[in-house]
CSV table of C-alpha atoms in Angstrom, one decimal:
chain,number,residue,atom,x,y,z
A,1,MET,CA,-91.9,-16.0,-58.1
A,2,ASP,CA,-94.4,-13.2,-57.4
A,3,ASN,CA,-93.4,-9.7,-56.6
A,4,ILE,CA,-92.1,-9.1,-53.1
A,5,ILE,CA,-94.9,-8.7,-50.6
A,6,THR,CA,-94.5,-6.0,-48.0
A,7,SER,CA,-98.0,-5.6,-46.6
A,8,LYS,CA,-99.1,-7.2,-43.3
A,9,ASP,CA,-102.7,-7.2,-44.8
A,10,ASN,CA,-101.8,-9.6,-47.6
A,11,PRO,CA,-104.3,-12.5,-47.4
A,12,THR,CA,-101.5,-15.1,-47.3
A,13,ILE,CA,-99.7,-13.4,-44.5
A,14,LYS,CA,-102.9,-12.9,-42.5
A,15,LEU,CA,-103.8,-16.6,-42.9
A,16,TYR,CA,-100.3,-17.6,-41.8
A,17,GLN,CA,-100.6,-15.6,-38.6
A,18,LYS,CA,-104.1,-17.0,-37.9
A,19,LEU,CA,-102.8,-20.6,-38.3
A,20,SER,CA,-99.8,-19.8,-36.1
A,21,SER,CA,-101.8,-18.5,-33.2
A,22,SER,CA,-105.0,-20.5,-33.2
A,23,LYS,CA,-105.9,-24.1,-33.0
A,24,LYS,CA,-109.4,-23.3,-34.0
A,25,GLU,CA,-108.1,-21.7,-37.2
A,26,ARG,CA,-105.9,-24.7,-37.9
A,27,LEU,CA,-108.8,-27.0,-37.6
A,28,GLN,CA,-111.1,-24.8,-39.7
A,29,TYR,CA,-108.6,-24.5,-42.6
A,30,GLY,CA,-107.0,-28.0,-42.1
A,31,LEU,CA,-103.6,-26.3,-42.2
A,32,PHE,CA,-100.6,-25.8,-39.9
A,33,VAL,CA,-97.5,-23.7,-40.2
A,34,LEU,CA,-93.8,-24.4,-40.4
A,35,GLU,CA,-90.8,-22.1,-39.7
A,36,GLY,CA,-87.2,-22.9,-40.4
A,37,LEU,CA,-85.1,-24.2,-43.3
A,38,ARG,CA,-84.6,-27.8,-41.9
A,39,ILE,CA,-88.2,-28.5,-41.1
A,40,VAL,CA,-89.5,-27.1,-44.4
A,41,GLU,CA,-86.9,-29.3,-46.2
A,42,ASP,CA,-88.0,-32.3,-44.2
A,43,ALA,CA,-91.7,-31.6,-45.1
A,44,LEU,CA,-90.7,-31.3,-48.8
A,45,LYS,CA,-88.7,-34.5,-48.7
A,46,GLU,CA,-91.5,-36.4,-47.1
A,47,ASP,CA,-94.1,-35.0,-49.5
A,48,SER,CA,-96.1,-33.7,-46.6
A,49,GLY,CA,-98.6,-31.5,-48.4
A,50,ILE,CA,-97.0,-28.0,-48.3
A,51,THR,CA,-99.5,-25.6,-50.0
A,52,GLN,CA,-97.6,-22.3,-49.5
A,53,LEU,CA,-93.8,-21.7,-49.3
A,54,ILE,CA,-93.0,-18.2,-48.0
A,55,LEU,CA,-89.4,-16.9,-48.2
A,56,THR,CA,-88.0,-13.6,-47.2
A,57,GLU,CA,-85.8,-11.7,-49.6
A,58,LYS,CA,-82.7,-12.9,-47.8
A,59,ALA,CA,-83.9,-16.5,-47.6
A,60,ALA,CA,-84.8,-16.5,-51.3
A,61,GLU,CA,-81.3,-15.3,-52.2
A,62,ARG,CA,-79.6,-17.8,-49.8
A,63,TRP,CA,-81.8,-21.0,-50.1
A,64,GLY,CA,-84.3,-20.3,-52.9
A,65,GLU,CA,-82.5,-22.3,-55.5
A,66,GLU,CA,-82.0,-25.3,-53.2
A,67,LEU,CA,-85.7,-25.3,-52.0
A,68,LEU,CA,-87.1,-24.9,-55.5
A,69,GLN,CA,-85.4,-28.1,-56.6
A,70,ALA,CA,-88.2,-30.0,-54.8
A,71,ASP,CA,-91.5,-30.9,-56.4
A,72,LEU,CA,-93.5,-27.8,-55.9
A,73,ARG,CA,-96.3,-28.4,-58.5
A,74,ASP,CA,-99.0,-28.1,-55.8
A,75,THR,CA,-97.2,-25.3,-53.9
A,76,ARG,CA,-97.4,-21.6,-54.3
A,77,THR,CA,-94.2,-19.8,-53.5
A,78,ILE,CA,-94.1,-16.1,-52.5
A,79,VAL,CA,-91.3,-13.8,-51.4
A,80,ILE,CA,-91.9,-11.3,-48.7
A,81,SER,CA,-89.8,-8.4,-47.3
A,82,ASN,CA,-87.3,-9.2,-44.5
A,83,GLU,CA,-89.3,-6.9,-42.2
A,84,LEU,CA,-92.5,-8.8,-42.8
A,85,GLY,CA,-90.6,-12.1,-42.2
A,86,ASN,CA,-89.6,-10.7,-38.8
A,87,ARG,CA,-93.2,-9.8,-38.1
A,88,ILE,CA,-94.6,-13.2,-38.7
A,89,ALA,CA,-91.7,-15.2,-37.2
A,90,SER,CA,-92.1,-17.0,-33.9
A,91,THR,CA,-88.4,-17.4,-33.4
A,92,GLU,CA,-86.1,-14.5,-32.4
A,93,ASN,CA,-83.6,-15.0,-35.2
A,94,THR,CA,-85.7,-16.3,-38.0
A,95,GLN,CA,-84.2,-17.9,-41.1
A,96,GLY,CA,-87.0,-16.4,-43.1
A,97,VAL,CA,-88.3,-19.8,-44.4
A,98,PHE,CA,-92.0,-20.4,-43.7
A,99,ALA,CA,-94.7,-22.7,-45.0
A,100,MET,CA,-98.3,-23.8,-44.7
A,101,CYS,CA,-98.9,-27.5,-44.7
A,102,ARG,CA,-102.0,-29.7,-44.8
A,103,ILE,CA,-103.0,-31.5,-41.6
A,104,PRO,CA,-103.1,-35.2,-42.5
A,105,LEU,CA,-106.2,-37.3,-41.8
A,106,GLN,CA,-106.3,-38.2,-38.1
A,107,ARG,CA,-105.3,-41.8,-37.3
A,108,THR,CA,-106.7,-44.0,-34.6
A,109,ALA,CA,-104.6,-46.1,-32.3
A,110,ALA,CA,-105.9,-49.3,-33.9
A,111,SER,CA,-104.7,-48.1,-37.3
A,112,ILE,CA,-101.1,-47.7,-36.3
A,113,VAL,CA,-100.6,-50.6,-33.8
A,114,ARG,CA,-99.1,-53.7,-35.3
A,115,GLU,CA,-97.9,-57.0,-33.9
A,116,ASN,CA,-94.8,-56.7,-31.8
A,117,GLY,CA,-94.8,-52.9,-32.2
A,118,LYS,CA,-93.6,-50.6,-29.5
A,119,TYR,CA,-95.7,-47.5,-28.8
A,120,LEU,CA,-95.6,-44.4,-26.5
A,121,VAL,CA,-98.9,-43.0,-25.2
A,122,LEU,CA,-98.9,-39.3,-24.2
A,123,PHE,CA,-101.7,-39.0,-21.8
A,124,GLY,CA,-102.6,-35.4,-20.7
A,125,LEU,CA,-99.3,-33.9,-21.7
A,126,GLN,CA,-99.6,-30.1,-22.0
A,127,ASP,CA,-96.0,-28.8,-22.6
A,128,PRO,CA,-95.5,-28.4,-26.4
A,129,GLY,CA,-91.7,-28.6,-26.0
A,130,ASN,CA,-91.9,-31.8,-24.1
A,131,VAL,CA,-94.4,-33.4,-26.6
A,132,GLY,CA,-92.2,-32.4,-29.5
A,133,MET,CA,-89.1,-33.7,-27.8
A,134,MET,CA,-90.8,-37.1,-27.1
A,135,ILE,CA,-91.9,-37.5,-30.7
A,136,ARG,CA,-88.3,-36.7,-31.8
A,137,THR,CA,-86.8,-39.2,-29.3
A,138,ALA,CA,-89.3,-41.8,-30.4
A,139,ASP,CA,-88.2,-41.3,-34.0
A,140,ALA,CA,-84.5,-41.5,-33.0
A,141,LEU,CA,-85.0,-44.7,-31.0
A,142,GLY,CA,-87.1,-46.5,-33.6
A,143,ILE,CA,-90.4,-46.5,-31.6
A,144,ASP,CA,-93.2,-47.7,-34.0
A,145,GLY,CA,-95.7,-44.9,-33.1
A,146,VAL,CA,-96.9,-42.3,-30.7
A,147,ILE,CA,-100.5,-42.0,-29.5
A,148,MET,CA,-101.7,-38.7,-28.1
A,149,SER,CA,-104.7,-38.7,-25.7
A,150,GLY,CA,-105.9,-35.5,-24.0
A,151,SER,CA,-102.6,-33.8,-24.8
A,152,CYS,CA,-101.8,-30.4,-26.4
A,153,ASP,CA,-102.3,-29.7,-30.1
A,154,LEU,CA,-99.9,-31.8,-32.2
A,155,TYR,CA,-99.9,-29.0,-34.8
A,156,SER,CA,-99.1,-26.1,-32.6
A,157,PRO,CA,-95.9,-24.3,-33.9
A,158,LYS,CA,-94.0,-25.1,-30.7
A,159,VAL,CA,-94.7,-28.8,-30.9
A,160,ILE,CA,-93.9,-28.9,-34.6
A,161,ARG,CA,-90.7,-27.0,-34.1
A,162,SER,CA,-89.6,-29.3,-31.2
A,163,THR,CA,-90.1,-32.4,-33.3
A,164,MET,CA,-87.3,-31.3,-35.7
A,165,GLY,CA,-89.1,-32.9,-38.6
A,166,SER,CA,-89.9,-36.2,-36.8
A,167,VAL,CA,-93.6,-35.3,-37.1
A,168,PHE,CA,-93.4,-36.1,-40.8
A,169,ARG,CA,-91.8,-39.5,-40.2
A,170,MET,CA,-93.5,-41.0,-37.2
A,171,ALA,CA,-96.8,-42.8,-37.1
A,172,ILE,CA,-98.9,-40.6,-34.8
A,173,ALA,CA,-102.5,-41.2,-33.7
A,174,VAL,CA,-104.9,-39.1,-31.6
A,175,GLU,CA,-107.5,-40.8,-29.4
A,176,ASN,CA,-108.9,-38.6,-26.7
A,177,ASP,CA,-111.6,-41.1,-25.5
A,178,ALA,CA,-109.9,-43.2,-22.8
A,179,ASP,CA,-112.4,-46.1,-23.2
A,180,ALA,CA,-111.8,-46.2,-27.0
A,181,LEU,CA,-108.1,-46.0,-26.4
A,182,PHE,CA,-107.9,-49.0,-24.1
A,183,GLU,CA,-110.3,-51.0,-26.3
A,184,GLN,CA,-108.1,-50.4,-29.3
A,185,LEU,CA,-104.8,-51.2,-27.6
A,186,HIS,CA,-106.1,-54.3,-25.8
A,187,GLY,CA,-107.9,-55.4,-28.9
A,188,LYS,CA,-104.6,-55.4,-30.7
A,189,GLY,CA,-103.1,-57.5,-27.9
A,190,ALA,CA,-100.9,-54.7,-26.5
A,191,VAL,CA,-99.5,-54.9,-23.0
A,192,THR,CA,-100.1,-51.5,-21.5
A,193,SER,CA,-97.7,-50.1,-18.9
A,194,ALA,CA,-98.4,-47.1,-16.7
A,195,ALA,CA,-95.3,-45.0,-15.8
A,196,VAL,CA,-95.8,-44.1,-12.2
A,197,ILE,CA,-93.9,-43.1,-9.1
A,198,ASP,CA,-94.9,-45.9,-6.7
A,199,LYS,CA,-92.5,-48.1,-4.8
A,200,ASP,CA,-94.9,-51.1,-5.5
A,201,ALA,CA,-94.5,-50.7,-9.3
A,202,VAL,CA,-92.3,-53.0,-11.3
A,203,PRO,CA,-88.8,-51.5,-12.0
A,204,VAL,CA,-88.6,-50.8,-15.7
A,205,THR,CA,-85.3,-52.6,-15.9
A,206,GLU,CA,-87.0,-55.8,-14.8
A,207,CYS,CA,-89.9,-55.7,-17.3
A,208,ASP,CA,-90.4,-58.0,-20.2
A,209,PHE,CA,-91.1,-55.8,-23.3
A,210,THR,CA,-91.4,-58.6,-25.8
A,211,GLY,CA,-94.6,-58.6,-28.0
A,212,THR,CA,-96.8,-55.6,-28.6
A,213,GLN,CA,-96.2,-52.9,-26.0
A,214,ALA,CA,-97.7,-49.4,-25.1
A,215,VAL,CA,-96.2,-47.3,-22.4
A,216,PHE,CA,-98.3,-44.5,-20.9
A,217,ILE,CA,-96.6,-41.2,-19.8
A,218,GLY,CA,-98.7,-38.8,-17.8
A,219,ASN,CA,-99.0,-35.0,-17.3
A,220,GLU,CA,-95.8,-33.1,-16.5
A,221,GLY,CA,-97.0,-32.0,-13.0
A,222,ASN,CA,-99.6,-34.6,-12.0
A,223,GLY,CA,-98.6,-37.8,-13.7
A,224,LEU,CA,-101.1,-40.3,-14.9
A,225,PRO,CA,-104.6,-40.2,-13.3
A,226,ALA,CA,-105.0,-43.1,-10.9
A,227,ASP,CA,-107.9,-44.6,-12.8
A,228,ILE,CA,-105.8,-44.7,-16.0
A,229,ALA,CA,-102.9,-46.3,-14.3
A,230,GLN,CA,-105.2,-49.0,-12.8
A,231,ARG,CA,-106.6,-49.8,-16.3
A,232,CYS,CA,-103.1,-50.6,-17.6
A,233,THR,CA,-101.8,-54.1,-17.6
A,234,ARG,CA,-99.1,-53.1,-15.2
A,235,ARG,CA,-97.5,-50.2,-13.4
A,236,VAL,CA,-93.8,-49.5,-14.0
A,237,ILE,CA,-91.2,-47.2,-12.3
A,238,ILE,CA,-87.8,-45.9,-13.3
A,239,PRO,CA,-85.5,-46.7,-10.3
A,240,MET,CA,-83.9,-43.6,-8.9
A,241,HIS,CA,-81.2,-42.9,-6.3
A,242,GLY,CA,-80.7,-40.2,-3.7
A,243,ASN,CA,-83.5,-37.8,-2.8
A,244,ILE,CA,-84.8,-37.5,-6.4
A,245,ASN,CA,-88.3,-39.1,-6.8
A,246,SER,CA,-89.3,-37.8,-10.2
A,247,LEU,CA,-87.9,-36.9,-13.6
A,248,ASN,CA,-88.8,-34.4,-16.4
A,249,ALA,CA,-91.5,-36.1,-18.5
A,250,ALA,CA,-89.5,-36.0,-21.7
A,251,MET,CA,-86.5,-37.5,-19.9
A,252,ALA,CA,-88.6,-40.2,-18.3
A,253,ALA,CA,-90.1,-41.0,-21.7
A,254,GLY,CA,-86.7,-41.3,-23.3
A,255,ILE,CA,-85.6,-43.8,-20.7
A,256,LEU,CA,-88.7,-45.9,-21.0
A,257,MET,CA,-88.5,-45.9,-24.8
A,258,TRP,CA,-84.9,-47.0,-24.6
A,259,GLU,CA,-86.0,-50.0,-22.4
A,260,LEU,CA,-88.8,-50.7,-24.8
A,261,LYS,CA,-86.3,-51.1,-27.7
A,262,ARG,CA,-83.4,-52.6,-25.8
């Protein structure tokens, strides 16, 4: 390991902070950041292209030996002061384990959709925590892939942290052109379902989800745009009781994915 770095002006530290705070910088360098022992371990386990491993003094003492057992031939490891770790951390009680990771080549919807697969389409989602939770839930329920369209940056620290490592295991595509998205999905024979709040929609419990399926979830506050819902094969609704007429987007996505795989 190199000598302990204490300066906030160290080039590696400055780059980490740029990547942490700016989508533009992430795209320019083709890198994103990780923070936390578990997600860094997941990235190492999945051989996800970590270029820099950054440990505080405390983290190096506690987990250094464990982390260094991974294949780090293409990874530079540095140790920084505990104070510097607190400075670059985005969590209140940081574990002092950070990394920079290569952004993988962007995949199209057509490249991940396969026959009889089940997919979640996140259309216009802007809450990083919700997006991360949906990807994590998709992983847990065995969904075959997630397609993001017009949603927040997949590689923002909040999204990455909320996925709890699922970002490295899930097939994720990005397609921001709605015309191209529908062309690719319908070209693969996918039945597209728009999750809406409409009494005329089909209750999700009555839907046939055999074959290739893609369920669209819309923006947290506004739902799916009307034109997008109309372009889907069908509109579906989660039956609700009492005076409640909507659910948190991540909760709704979880229910829909459960029905997809049931």
